PQR file with spaces between the fields and no chain letter, atoms N, CA, C, O and H, PARSE charges and radii, in Angstrom:
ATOM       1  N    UNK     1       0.849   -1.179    0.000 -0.4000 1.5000
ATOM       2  CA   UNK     1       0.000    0.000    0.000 -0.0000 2.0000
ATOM       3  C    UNK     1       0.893    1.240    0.000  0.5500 1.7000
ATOM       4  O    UNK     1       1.885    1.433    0.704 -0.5500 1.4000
ATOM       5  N    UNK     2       0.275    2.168   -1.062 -0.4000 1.5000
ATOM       6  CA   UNK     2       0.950    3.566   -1.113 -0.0000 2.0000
ATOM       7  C    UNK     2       1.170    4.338    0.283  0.5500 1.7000
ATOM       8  O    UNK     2       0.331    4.126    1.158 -0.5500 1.4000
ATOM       9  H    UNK     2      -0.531    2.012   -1.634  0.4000 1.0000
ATOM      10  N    UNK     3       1.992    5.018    0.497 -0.4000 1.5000
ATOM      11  CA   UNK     3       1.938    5.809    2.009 -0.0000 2.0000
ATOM      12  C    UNK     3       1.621    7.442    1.646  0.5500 1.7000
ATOM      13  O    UNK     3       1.929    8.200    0.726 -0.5500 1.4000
ATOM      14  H    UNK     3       2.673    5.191   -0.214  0.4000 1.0000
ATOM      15  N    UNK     4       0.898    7.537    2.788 -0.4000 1.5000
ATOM      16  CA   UNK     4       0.208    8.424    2.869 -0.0000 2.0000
ATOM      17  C    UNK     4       1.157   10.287    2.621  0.5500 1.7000
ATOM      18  O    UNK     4       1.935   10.874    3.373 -0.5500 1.4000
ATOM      19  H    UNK     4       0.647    6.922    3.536  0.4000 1.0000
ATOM      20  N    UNK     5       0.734   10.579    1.592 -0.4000 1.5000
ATOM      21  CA   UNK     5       2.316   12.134    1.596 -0.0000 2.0000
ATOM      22  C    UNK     5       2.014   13.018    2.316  0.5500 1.7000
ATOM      23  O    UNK     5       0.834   13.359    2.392 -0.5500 1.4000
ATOM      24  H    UNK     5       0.102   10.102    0.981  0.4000 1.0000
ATOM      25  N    UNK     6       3.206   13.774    3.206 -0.4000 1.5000
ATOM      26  CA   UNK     6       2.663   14.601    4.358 -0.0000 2.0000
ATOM      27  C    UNK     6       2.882   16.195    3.893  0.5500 1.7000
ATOM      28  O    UNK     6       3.973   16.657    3.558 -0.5500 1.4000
ATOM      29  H    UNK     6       4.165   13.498    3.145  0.4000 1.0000
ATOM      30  N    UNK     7       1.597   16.957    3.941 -0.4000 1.5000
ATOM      31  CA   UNK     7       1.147   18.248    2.927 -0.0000 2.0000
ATOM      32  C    UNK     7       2.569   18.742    3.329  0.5500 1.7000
ATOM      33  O    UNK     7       3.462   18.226    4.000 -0.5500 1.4000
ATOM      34  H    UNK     7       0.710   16.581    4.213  0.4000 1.0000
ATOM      35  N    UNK     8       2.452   19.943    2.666 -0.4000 1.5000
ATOM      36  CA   UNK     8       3.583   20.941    3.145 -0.0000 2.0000
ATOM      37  C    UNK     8       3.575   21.997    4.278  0.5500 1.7000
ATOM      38  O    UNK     8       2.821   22.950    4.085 -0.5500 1.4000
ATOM      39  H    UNK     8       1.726   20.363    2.121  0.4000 1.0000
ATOM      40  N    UNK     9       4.284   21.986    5.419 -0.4000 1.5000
ATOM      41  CA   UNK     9       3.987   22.630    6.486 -0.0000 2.0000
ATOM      42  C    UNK     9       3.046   23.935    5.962  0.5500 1.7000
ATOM      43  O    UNK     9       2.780   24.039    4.765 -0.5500 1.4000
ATOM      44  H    UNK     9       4.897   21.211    5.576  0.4000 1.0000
ATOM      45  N    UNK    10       2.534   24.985    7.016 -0.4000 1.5000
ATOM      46  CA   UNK    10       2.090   26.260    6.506 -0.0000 2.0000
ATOM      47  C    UNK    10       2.471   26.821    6.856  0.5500 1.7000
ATOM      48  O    UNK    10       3.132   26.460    7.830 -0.5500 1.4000
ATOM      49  H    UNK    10       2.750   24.900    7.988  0.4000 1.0000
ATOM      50  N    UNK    11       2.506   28.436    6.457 -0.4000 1.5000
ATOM      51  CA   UNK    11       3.514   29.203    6.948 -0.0000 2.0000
ATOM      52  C    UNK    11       3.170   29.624    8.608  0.5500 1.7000
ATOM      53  O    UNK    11       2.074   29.503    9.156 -0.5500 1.4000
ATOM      54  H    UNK    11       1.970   28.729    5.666  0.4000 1.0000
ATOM      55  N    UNK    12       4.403   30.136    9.207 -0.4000 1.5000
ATOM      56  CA   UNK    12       3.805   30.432   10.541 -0.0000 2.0000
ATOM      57  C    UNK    12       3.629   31.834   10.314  0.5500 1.7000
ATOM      58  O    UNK    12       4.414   32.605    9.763 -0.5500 1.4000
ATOM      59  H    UNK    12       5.293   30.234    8.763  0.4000 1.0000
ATOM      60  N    UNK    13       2.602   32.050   10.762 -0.4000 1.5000
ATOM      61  CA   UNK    13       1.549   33.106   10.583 -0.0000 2.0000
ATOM      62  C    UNK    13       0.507   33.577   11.690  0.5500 1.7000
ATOM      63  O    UNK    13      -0.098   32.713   12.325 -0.5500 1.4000
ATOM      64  H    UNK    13       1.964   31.424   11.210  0.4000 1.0000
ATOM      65  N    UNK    14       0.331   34.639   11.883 -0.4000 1.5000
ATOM      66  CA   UNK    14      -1.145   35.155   12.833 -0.0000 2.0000
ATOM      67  C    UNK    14      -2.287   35.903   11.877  0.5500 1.7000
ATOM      68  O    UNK    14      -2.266   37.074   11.496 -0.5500 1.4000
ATOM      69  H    UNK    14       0.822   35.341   11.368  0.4000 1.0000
ATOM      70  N    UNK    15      -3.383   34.787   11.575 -0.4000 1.5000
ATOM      71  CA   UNK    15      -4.429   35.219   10.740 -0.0000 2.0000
ATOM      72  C    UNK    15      -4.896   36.919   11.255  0.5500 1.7000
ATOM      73  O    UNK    15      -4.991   37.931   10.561 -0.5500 1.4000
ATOM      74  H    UNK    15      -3.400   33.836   11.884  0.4000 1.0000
ATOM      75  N    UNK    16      -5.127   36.724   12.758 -0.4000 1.5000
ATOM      76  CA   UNK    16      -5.906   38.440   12.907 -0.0000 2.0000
ATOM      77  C    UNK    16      -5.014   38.931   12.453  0.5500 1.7000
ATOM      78  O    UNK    16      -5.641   39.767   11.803 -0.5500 1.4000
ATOM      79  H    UNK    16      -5.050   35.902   13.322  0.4000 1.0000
ATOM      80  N    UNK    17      -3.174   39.301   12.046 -0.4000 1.5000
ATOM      81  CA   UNK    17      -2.462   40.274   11.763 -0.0000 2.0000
ATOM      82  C    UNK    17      -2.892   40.717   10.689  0.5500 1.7000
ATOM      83  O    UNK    17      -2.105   41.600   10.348 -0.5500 1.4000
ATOM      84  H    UNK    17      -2.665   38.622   12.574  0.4000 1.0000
ATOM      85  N    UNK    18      -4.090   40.565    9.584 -0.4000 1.5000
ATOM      86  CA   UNK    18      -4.186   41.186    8.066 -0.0000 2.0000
ATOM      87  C    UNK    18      -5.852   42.089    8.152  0.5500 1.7000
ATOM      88  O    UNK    18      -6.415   42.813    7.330 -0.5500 1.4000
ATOM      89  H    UNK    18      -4.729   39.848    9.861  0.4000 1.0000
ATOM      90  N    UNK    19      -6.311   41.551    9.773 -0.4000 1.5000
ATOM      91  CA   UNK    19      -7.713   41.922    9.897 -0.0000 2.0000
ATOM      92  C    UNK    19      -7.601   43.616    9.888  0.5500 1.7000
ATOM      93  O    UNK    19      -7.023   44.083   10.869 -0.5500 1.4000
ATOM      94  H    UNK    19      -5.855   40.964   10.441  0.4000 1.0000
ATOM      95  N    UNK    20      -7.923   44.243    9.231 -0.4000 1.5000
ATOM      96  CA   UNK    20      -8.089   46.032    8.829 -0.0000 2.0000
ATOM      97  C    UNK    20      -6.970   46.414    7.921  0.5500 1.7000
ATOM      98  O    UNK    20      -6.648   47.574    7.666 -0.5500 1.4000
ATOM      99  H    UNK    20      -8.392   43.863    8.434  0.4000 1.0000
ATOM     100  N    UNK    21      -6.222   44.985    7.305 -0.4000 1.5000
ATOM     101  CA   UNK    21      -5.586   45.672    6.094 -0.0000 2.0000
ATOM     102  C    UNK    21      -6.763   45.735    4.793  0.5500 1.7000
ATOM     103  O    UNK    21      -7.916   45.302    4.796 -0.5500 1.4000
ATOM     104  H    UNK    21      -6.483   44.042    7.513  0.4000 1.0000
ATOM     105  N    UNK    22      -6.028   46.420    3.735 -0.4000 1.5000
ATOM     106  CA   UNK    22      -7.086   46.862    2.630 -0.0000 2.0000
ATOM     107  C    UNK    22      -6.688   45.370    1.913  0.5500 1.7000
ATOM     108  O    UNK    22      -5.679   44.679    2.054 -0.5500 1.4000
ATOM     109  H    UNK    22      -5.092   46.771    3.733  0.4000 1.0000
ATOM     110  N    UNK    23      -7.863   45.172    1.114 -0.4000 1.5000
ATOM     111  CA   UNK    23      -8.005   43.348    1.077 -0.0000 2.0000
ATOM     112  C    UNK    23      -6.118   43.132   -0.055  0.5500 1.7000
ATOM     113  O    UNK    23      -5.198   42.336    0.129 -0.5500 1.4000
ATOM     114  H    UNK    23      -8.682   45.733    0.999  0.4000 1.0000
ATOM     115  N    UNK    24      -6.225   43.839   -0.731 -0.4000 1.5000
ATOM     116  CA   UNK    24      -4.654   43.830   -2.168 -0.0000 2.0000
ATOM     117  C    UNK    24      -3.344   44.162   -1.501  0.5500 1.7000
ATOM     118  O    UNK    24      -2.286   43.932   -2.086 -0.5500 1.4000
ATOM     119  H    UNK    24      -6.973   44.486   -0.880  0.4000 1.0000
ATOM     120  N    UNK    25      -3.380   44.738   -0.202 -0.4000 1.5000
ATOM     121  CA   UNK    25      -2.553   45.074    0.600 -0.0000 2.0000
ATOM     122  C    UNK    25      -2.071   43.481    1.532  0.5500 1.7000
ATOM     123  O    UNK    25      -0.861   43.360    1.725 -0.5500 1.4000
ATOM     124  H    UNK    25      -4.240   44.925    0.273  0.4000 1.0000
ATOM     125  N    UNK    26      -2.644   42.771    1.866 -0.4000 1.5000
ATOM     126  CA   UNK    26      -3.563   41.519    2.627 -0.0000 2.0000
ATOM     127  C    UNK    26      -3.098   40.514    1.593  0.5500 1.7000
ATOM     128  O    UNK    26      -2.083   39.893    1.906 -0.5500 1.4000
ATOM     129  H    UNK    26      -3.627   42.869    1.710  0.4000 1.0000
ATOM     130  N    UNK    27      -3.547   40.288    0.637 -0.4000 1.5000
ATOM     131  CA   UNK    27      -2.868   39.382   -0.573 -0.0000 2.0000
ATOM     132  C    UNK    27      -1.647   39.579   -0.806  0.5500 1.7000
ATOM     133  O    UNK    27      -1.086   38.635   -0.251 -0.5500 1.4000
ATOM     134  H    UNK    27      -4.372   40.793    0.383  0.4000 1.0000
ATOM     135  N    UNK    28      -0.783   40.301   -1.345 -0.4000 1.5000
ATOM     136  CA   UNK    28       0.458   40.672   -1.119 -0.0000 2.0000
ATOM     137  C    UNK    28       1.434   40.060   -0.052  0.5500 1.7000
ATOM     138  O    UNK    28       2.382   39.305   -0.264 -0.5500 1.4000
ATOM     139  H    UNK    28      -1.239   41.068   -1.796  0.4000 1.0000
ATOM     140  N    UNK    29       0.951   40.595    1.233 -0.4000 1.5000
ATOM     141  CA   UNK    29       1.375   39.999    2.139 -0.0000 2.0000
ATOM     142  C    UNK    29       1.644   39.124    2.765  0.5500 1.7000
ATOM     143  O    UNK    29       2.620   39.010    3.507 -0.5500 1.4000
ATOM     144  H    UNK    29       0.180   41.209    1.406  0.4000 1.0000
ATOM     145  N    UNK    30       0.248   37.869    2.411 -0.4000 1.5000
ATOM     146  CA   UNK    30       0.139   36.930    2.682 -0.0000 2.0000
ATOM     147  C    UNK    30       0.982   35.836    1.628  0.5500 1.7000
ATOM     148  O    UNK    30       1.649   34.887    2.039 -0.5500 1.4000
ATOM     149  H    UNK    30      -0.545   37.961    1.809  0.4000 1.0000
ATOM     150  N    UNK    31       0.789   36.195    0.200 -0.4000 1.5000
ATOM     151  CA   UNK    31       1.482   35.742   -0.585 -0.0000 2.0000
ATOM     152  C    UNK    31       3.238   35.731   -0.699  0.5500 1.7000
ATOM     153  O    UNK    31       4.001   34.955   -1.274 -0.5500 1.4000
ATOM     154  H    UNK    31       0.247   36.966   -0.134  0.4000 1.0000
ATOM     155  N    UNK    32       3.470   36.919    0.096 -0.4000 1.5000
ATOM     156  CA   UNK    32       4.949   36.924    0.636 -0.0000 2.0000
ATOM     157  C    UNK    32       5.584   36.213    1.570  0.5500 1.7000
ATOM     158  O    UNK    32       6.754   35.831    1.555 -0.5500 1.4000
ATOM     159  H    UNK    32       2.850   37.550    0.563  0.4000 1.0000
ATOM     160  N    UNK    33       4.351   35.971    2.792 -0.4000 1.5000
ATOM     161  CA   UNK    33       4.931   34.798    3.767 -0.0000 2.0000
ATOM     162  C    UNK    33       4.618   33.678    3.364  0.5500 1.7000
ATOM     163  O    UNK    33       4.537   32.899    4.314 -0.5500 1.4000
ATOM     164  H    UNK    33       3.401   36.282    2.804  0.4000 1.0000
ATOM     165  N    UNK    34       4.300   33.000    1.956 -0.4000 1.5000
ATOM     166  CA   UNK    34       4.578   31.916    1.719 -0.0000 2.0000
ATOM     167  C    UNK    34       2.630   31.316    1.770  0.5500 1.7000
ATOM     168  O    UNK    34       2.386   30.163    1.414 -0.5500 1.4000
ATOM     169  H    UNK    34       4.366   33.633    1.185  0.4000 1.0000
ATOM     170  N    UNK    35       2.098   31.744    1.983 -0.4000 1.5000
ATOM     171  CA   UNK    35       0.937   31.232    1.062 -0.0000 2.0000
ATOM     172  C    UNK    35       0.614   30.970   -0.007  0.5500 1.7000
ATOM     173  O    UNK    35       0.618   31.734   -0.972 -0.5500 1.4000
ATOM     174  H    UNK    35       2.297   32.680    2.272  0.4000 1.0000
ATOM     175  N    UNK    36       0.196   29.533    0.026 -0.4000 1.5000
ATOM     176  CA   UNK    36       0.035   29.557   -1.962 -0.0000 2.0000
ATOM     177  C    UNK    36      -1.610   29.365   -2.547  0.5500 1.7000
ATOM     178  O    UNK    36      -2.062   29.012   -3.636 -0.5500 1.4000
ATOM     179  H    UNK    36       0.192   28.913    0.810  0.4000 1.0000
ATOM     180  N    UNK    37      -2.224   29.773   -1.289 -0.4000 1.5000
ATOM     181  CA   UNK    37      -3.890   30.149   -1.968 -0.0000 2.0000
ATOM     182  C    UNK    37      -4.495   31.054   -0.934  0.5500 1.7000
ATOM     183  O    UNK    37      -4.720   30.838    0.257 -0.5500 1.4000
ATOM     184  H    UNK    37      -1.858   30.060   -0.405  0.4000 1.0000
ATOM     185  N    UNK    38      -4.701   32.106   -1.663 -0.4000 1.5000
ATOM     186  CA   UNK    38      -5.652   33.339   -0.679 -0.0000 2.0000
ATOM     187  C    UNK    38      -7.255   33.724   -1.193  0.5500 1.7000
ATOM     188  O    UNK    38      -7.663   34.046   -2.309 -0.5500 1.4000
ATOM     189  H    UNK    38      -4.518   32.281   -2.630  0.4000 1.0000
ATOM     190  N    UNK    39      -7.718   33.612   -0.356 -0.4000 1.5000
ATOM     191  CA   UNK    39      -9.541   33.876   -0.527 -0.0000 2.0000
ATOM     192  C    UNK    39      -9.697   34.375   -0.429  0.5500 1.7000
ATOM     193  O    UNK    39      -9.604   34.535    0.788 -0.5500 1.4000
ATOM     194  H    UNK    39      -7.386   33.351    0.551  0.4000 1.0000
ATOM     195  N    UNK    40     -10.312   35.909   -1.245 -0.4000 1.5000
ATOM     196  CA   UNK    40     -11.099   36.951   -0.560 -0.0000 2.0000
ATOM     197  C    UNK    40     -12.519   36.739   -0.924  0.5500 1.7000
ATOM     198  O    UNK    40     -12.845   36.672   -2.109 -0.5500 1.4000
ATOM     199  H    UNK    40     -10.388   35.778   -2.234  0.4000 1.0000
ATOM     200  N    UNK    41     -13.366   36.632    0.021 -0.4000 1.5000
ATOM     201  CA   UNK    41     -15.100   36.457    0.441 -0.0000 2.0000
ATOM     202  C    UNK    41     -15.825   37.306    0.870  0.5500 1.7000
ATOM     203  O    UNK    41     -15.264   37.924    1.775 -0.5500 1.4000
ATOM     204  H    UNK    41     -13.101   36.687    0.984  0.4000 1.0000
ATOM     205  N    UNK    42     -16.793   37.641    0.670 -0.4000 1.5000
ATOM     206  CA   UNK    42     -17.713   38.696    1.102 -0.0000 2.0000
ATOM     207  C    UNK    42     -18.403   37.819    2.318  0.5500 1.7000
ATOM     208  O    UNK    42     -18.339   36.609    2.535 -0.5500 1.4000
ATOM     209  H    UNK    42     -17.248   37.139   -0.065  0.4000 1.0000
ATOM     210  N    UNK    43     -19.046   38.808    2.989 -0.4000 1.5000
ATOM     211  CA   UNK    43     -19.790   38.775    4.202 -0.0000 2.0000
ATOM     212  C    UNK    43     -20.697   37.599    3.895  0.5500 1.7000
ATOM     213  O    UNK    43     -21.291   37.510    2.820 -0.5500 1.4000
ATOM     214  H    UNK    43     -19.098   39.791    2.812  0.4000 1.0000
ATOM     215  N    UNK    44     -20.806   36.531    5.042 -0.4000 1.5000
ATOM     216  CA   UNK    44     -22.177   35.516    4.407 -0.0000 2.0000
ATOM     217  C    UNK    44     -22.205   34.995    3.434  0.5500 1.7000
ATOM     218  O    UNK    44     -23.224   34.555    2.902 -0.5500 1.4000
ATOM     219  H    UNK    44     -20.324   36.603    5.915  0.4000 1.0000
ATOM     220  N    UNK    45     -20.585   34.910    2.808 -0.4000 1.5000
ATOM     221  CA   UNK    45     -20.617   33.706    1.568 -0.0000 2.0000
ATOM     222  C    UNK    45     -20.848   32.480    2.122  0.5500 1.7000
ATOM     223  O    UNK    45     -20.532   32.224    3.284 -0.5500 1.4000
ATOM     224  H    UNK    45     -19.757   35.266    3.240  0.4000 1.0000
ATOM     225  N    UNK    46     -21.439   31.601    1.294 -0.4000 1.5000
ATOM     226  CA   UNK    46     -21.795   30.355    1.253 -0.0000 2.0000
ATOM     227  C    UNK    46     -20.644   29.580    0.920  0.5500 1.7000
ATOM     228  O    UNK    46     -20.607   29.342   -0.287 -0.5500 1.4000
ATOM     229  H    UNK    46     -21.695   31.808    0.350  0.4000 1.0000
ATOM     230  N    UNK    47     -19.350   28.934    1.803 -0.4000 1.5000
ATOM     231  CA   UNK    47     -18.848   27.795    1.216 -0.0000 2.0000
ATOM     232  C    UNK    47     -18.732   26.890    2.260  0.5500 1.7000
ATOM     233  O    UNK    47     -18.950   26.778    3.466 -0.5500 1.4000
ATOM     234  H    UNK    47     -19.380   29.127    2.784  0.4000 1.0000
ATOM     235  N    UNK    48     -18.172   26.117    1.022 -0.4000 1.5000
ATOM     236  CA   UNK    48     -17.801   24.096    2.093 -0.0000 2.0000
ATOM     237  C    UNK    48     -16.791   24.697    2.570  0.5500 1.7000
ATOM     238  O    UNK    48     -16.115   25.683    2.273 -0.5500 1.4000
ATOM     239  H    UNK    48     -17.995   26.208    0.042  0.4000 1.0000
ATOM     240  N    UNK    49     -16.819   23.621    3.673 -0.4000 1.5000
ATOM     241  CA   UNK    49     -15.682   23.971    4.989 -0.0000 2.0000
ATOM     242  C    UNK    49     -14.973   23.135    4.751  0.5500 1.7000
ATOM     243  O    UNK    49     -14.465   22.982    5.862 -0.5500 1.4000
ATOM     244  H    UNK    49     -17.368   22.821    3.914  0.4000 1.0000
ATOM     245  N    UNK    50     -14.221   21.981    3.729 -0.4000 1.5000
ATOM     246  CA   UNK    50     -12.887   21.163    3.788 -0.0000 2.0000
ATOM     247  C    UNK    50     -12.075   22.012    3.963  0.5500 1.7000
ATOM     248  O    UNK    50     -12.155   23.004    3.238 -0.5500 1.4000
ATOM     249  H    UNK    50     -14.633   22.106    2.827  0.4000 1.0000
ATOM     250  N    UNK    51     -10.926   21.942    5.050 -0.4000 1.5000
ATOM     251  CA   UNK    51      -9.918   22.438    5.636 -0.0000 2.0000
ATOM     252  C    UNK    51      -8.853   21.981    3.496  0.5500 1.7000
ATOM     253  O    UNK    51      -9.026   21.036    2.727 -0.5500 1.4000
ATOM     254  H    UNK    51     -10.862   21.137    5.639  0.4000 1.0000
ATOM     255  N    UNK    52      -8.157   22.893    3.425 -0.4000 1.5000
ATOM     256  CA   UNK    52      -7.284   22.938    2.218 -0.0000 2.0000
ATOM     257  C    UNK    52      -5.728   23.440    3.083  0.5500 1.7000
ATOM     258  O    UNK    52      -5.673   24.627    3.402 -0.5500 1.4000
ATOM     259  H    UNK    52      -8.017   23.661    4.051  0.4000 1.0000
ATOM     260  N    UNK    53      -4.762   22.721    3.365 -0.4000 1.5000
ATOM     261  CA   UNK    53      -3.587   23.033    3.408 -0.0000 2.0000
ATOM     262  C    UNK    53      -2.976   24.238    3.076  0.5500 1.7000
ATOM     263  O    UNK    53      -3.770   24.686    2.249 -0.5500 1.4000
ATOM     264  H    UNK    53      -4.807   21.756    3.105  0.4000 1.0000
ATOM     265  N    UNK    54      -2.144   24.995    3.177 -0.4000 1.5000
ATOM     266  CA   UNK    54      -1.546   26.103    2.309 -0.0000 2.0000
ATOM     267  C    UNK    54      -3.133   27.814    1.605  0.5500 1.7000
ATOM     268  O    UNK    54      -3.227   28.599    0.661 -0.5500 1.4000
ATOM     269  H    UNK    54      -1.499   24.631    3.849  0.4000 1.0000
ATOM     270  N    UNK    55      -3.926   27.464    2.843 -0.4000 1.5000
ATOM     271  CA   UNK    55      -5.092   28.446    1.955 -0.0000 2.0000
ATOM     272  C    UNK    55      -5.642   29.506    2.838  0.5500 1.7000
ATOM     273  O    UNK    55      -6.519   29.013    3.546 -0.5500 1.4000
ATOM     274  H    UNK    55      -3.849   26.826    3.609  0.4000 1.0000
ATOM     275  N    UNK    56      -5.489   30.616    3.043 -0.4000 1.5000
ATOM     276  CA   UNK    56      -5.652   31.615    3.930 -0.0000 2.0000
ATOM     277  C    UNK    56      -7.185   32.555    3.638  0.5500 1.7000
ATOM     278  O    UNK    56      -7.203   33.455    2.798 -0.5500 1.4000
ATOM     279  H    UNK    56      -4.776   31.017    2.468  0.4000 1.0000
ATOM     280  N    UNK    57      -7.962   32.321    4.161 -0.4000 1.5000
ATOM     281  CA   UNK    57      -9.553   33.210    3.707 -0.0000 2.0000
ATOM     282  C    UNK    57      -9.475   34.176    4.247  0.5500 1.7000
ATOM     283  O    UNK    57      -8.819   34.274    5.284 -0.5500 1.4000
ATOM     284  H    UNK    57      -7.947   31.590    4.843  0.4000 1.0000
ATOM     285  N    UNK    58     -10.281   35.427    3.569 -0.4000 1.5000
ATOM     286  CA   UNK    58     -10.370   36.582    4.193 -0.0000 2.0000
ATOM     287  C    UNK    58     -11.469   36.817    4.004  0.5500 1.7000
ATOM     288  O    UNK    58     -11.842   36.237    2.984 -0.5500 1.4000
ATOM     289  H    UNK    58     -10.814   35.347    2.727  0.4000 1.0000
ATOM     290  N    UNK    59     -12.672   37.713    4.723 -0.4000 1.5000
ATOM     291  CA   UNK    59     -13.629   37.956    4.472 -0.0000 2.0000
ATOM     292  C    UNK    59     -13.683   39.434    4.436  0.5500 1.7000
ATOM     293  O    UNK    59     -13.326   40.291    5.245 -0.5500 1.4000
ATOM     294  H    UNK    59     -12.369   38.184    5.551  0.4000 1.0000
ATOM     295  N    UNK    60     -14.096   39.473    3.557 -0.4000 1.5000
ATOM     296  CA   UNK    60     -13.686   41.350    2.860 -0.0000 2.0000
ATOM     297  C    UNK    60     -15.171   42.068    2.703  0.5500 1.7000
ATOM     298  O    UNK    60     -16.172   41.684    2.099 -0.5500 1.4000
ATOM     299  H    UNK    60     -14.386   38.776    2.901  0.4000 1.0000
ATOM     300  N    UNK    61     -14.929   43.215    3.454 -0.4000 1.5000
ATOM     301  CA   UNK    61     -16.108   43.694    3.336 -0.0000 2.0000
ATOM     302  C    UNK    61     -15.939   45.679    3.088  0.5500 1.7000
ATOM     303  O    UNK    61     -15.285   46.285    3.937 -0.5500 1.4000
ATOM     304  H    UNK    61     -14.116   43.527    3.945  0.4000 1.0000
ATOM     305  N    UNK    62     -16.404   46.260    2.226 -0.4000 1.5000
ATOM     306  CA   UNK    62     -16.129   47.625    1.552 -0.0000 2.0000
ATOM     307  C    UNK    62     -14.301   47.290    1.092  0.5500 1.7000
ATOM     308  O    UNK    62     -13.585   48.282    1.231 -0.5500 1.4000
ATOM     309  H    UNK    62     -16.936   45.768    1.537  0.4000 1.0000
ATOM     310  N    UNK    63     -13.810   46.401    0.742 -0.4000 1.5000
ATOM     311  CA   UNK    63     -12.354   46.376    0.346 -0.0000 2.0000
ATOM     312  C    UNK    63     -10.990   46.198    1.508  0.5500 1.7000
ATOM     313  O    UNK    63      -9.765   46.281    1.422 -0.5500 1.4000
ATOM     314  H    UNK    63     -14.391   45.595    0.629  0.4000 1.0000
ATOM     315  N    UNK    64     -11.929   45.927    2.544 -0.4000 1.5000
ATOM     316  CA   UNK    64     -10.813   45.805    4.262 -0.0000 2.0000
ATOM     317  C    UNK    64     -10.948   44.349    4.636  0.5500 1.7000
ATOM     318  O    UNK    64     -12.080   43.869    4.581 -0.5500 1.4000
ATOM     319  H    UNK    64     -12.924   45.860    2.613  0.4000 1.0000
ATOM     320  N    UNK    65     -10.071   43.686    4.961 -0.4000 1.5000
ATOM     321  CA   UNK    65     -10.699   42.263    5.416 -0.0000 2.0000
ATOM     322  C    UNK    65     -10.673   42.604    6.808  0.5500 1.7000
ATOM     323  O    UNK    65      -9.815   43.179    7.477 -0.5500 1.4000
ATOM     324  H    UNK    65      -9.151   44.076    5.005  0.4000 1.0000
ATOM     325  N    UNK    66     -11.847   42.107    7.118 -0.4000 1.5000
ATOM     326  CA   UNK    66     -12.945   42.163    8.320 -0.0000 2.0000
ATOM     327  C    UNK    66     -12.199   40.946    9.525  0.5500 1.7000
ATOM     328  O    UNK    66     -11.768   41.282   10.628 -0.5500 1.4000
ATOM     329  H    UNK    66     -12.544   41.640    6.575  0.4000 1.0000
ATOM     330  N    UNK    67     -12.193   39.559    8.997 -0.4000 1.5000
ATOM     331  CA   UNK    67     -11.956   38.405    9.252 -0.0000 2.0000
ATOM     332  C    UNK    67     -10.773   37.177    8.664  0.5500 1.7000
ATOM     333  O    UNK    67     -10.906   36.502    7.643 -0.5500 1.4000
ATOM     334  H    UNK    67     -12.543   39.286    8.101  0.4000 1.0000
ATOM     335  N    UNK    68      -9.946   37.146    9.362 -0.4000 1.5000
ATOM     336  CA   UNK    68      -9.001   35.801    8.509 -0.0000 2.0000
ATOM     337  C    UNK    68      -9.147   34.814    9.045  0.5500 1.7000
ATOM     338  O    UNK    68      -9.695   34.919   10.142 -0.5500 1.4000
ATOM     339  H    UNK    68      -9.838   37.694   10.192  0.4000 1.0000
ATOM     340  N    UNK    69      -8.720   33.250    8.546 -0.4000 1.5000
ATOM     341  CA   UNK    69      -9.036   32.550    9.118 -0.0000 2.0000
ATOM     342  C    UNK    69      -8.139   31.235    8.032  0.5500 1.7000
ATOM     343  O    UNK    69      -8.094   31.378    6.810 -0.5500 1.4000
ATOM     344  H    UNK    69      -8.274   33.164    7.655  0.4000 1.0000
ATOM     345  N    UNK    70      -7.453   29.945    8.790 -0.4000 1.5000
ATOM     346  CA   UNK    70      -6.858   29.133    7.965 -0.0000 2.0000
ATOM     347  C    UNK    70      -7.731   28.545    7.291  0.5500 1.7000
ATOM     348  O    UNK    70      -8.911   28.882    7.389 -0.5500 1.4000
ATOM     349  H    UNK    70      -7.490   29.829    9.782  0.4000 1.0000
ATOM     350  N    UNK    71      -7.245   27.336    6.295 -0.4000 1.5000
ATOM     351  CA   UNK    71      -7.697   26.498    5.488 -0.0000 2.0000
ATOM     352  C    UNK    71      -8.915   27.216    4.681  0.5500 1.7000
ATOM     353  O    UNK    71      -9.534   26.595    3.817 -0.5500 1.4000
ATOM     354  H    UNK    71      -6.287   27.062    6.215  0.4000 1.0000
């Protein structure tokens, strides 16, 4: 049996540190410490919750993210 491959660590990071940046300011940033998928979401989007390795959400609201949060 194949063995199981172990993801790639994530970066060490503090999600609230991007909460009242402007959302392109926030991407940038995040993409600099080594994130390799960033979400920006509006208020009360509707998605599935599978946790994704390497994926940082923001919930952006007038162009500020409001909320960060992993996977």
């Amino acid at each position: 049996m194949a063995s199981t491959p172990t993801p790639p660590a994530q970066p060490d990071d503090v999600p609230d540190s991007y909460v009242g940046l402007a959302a392109p300011e926030a991407e940038r940033i995040a993409r600099e410490r080594g994130w390799t998928t960033v979400r920006a979401l509006p208020p009360g989007a509707i998605i599935t919750m599978e946790f994704l390795q390497g994926r940082l959400n923001f919930e952006v609201e007038n162009g500020t993210v409001i909320r960060c949060w992993l996977g």
